[in-house]
Short mmCIF file of C-alpha atoms in Angstrom, two decimals:
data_model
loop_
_atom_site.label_atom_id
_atom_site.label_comp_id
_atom_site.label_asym_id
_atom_site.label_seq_id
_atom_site.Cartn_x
_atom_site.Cartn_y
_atom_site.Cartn_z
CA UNK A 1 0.00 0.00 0.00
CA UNK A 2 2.52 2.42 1.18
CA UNK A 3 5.01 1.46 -1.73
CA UNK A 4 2.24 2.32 -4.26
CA UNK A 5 1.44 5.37 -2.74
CA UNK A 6 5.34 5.96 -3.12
CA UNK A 7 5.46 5.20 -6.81
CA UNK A 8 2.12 7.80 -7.58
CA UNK A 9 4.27 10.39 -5.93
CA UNK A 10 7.50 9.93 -7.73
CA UNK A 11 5.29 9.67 -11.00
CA UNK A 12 3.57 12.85 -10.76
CA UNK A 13 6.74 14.23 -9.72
CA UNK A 14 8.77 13.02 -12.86
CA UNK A 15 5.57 14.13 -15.34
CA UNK A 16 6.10 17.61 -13.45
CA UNK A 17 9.78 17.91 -14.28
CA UNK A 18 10.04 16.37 -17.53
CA UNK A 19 6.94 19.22 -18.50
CA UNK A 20 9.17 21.82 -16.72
CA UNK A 21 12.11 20.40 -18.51
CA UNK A 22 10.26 20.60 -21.89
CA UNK A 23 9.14 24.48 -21.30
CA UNK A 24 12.75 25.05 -19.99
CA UNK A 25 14.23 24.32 -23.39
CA UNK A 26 11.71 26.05 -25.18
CA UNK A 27 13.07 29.07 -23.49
CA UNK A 28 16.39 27.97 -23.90
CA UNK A 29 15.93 28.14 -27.36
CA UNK A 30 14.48 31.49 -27.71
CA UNK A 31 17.19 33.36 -25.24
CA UNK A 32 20.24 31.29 -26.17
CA UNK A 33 20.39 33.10 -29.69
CA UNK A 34 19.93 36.44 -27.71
CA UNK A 35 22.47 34.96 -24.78
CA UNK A 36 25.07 33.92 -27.19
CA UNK A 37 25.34 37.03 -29.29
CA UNK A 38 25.69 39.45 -26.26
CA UNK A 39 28.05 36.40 -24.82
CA UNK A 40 30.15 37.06 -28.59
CA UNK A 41 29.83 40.63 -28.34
CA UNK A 42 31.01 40.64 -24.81
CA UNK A 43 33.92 38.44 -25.39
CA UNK A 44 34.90 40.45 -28.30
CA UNK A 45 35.09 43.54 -26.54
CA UNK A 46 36.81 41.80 -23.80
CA UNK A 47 39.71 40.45 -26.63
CA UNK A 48 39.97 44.01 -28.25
CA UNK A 49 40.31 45.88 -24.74
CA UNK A 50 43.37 42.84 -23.78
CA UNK A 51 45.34 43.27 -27.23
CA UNK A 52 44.72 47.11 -27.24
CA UNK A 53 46.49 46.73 -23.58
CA UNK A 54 48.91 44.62 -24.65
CA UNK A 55 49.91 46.72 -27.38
CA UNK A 56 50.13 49.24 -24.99
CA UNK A 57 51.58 47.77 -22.42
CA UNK A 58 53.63 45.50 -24.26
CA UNK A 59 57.05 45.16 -22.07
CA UNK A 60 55.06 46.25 -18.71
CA UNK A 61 53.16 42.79 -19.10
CA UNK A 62 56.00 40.60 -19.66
CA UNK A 63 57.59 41.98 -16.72
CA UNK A 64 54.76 42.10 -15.16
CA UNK A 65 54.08 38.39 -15.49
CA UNK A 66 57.33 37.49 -14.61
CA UNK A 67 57.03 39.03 -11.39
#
């Protein structure tokens, strides 16, 4: 009886989370375009910014680093 009871549970809870799951990747799919062009956009800044400094910098780095 108990162990039945048990098994209802766990099956509601897995139709809950594999519907959750479902929506989840809906939205995954509409923000990840959105998410991975502002991740591209960020990381390219972030790359210019670093060889604009290193060009800079140049020496001071090394040394830097060394240190």
């Amino acid at each position: 009886m108990n162990r039945q009871s048990n098994s209802q549970k766990q099956f509601k809870v897995q139709n809950y989370i594999s519907s959750s799951c479902k929506e989840q990747k809906m939205y995954a799919r509409k923000f990840s375009m959105k998410i991975s062009y502002l991740l591209k956009k960020i990381l390219l800044r972030q790359c210019m910014s670093s060889k604009l400094s290193i060009i800079s910098h140049g020496s001071n780095l090394r040394v830097k680093g060394k240190k």
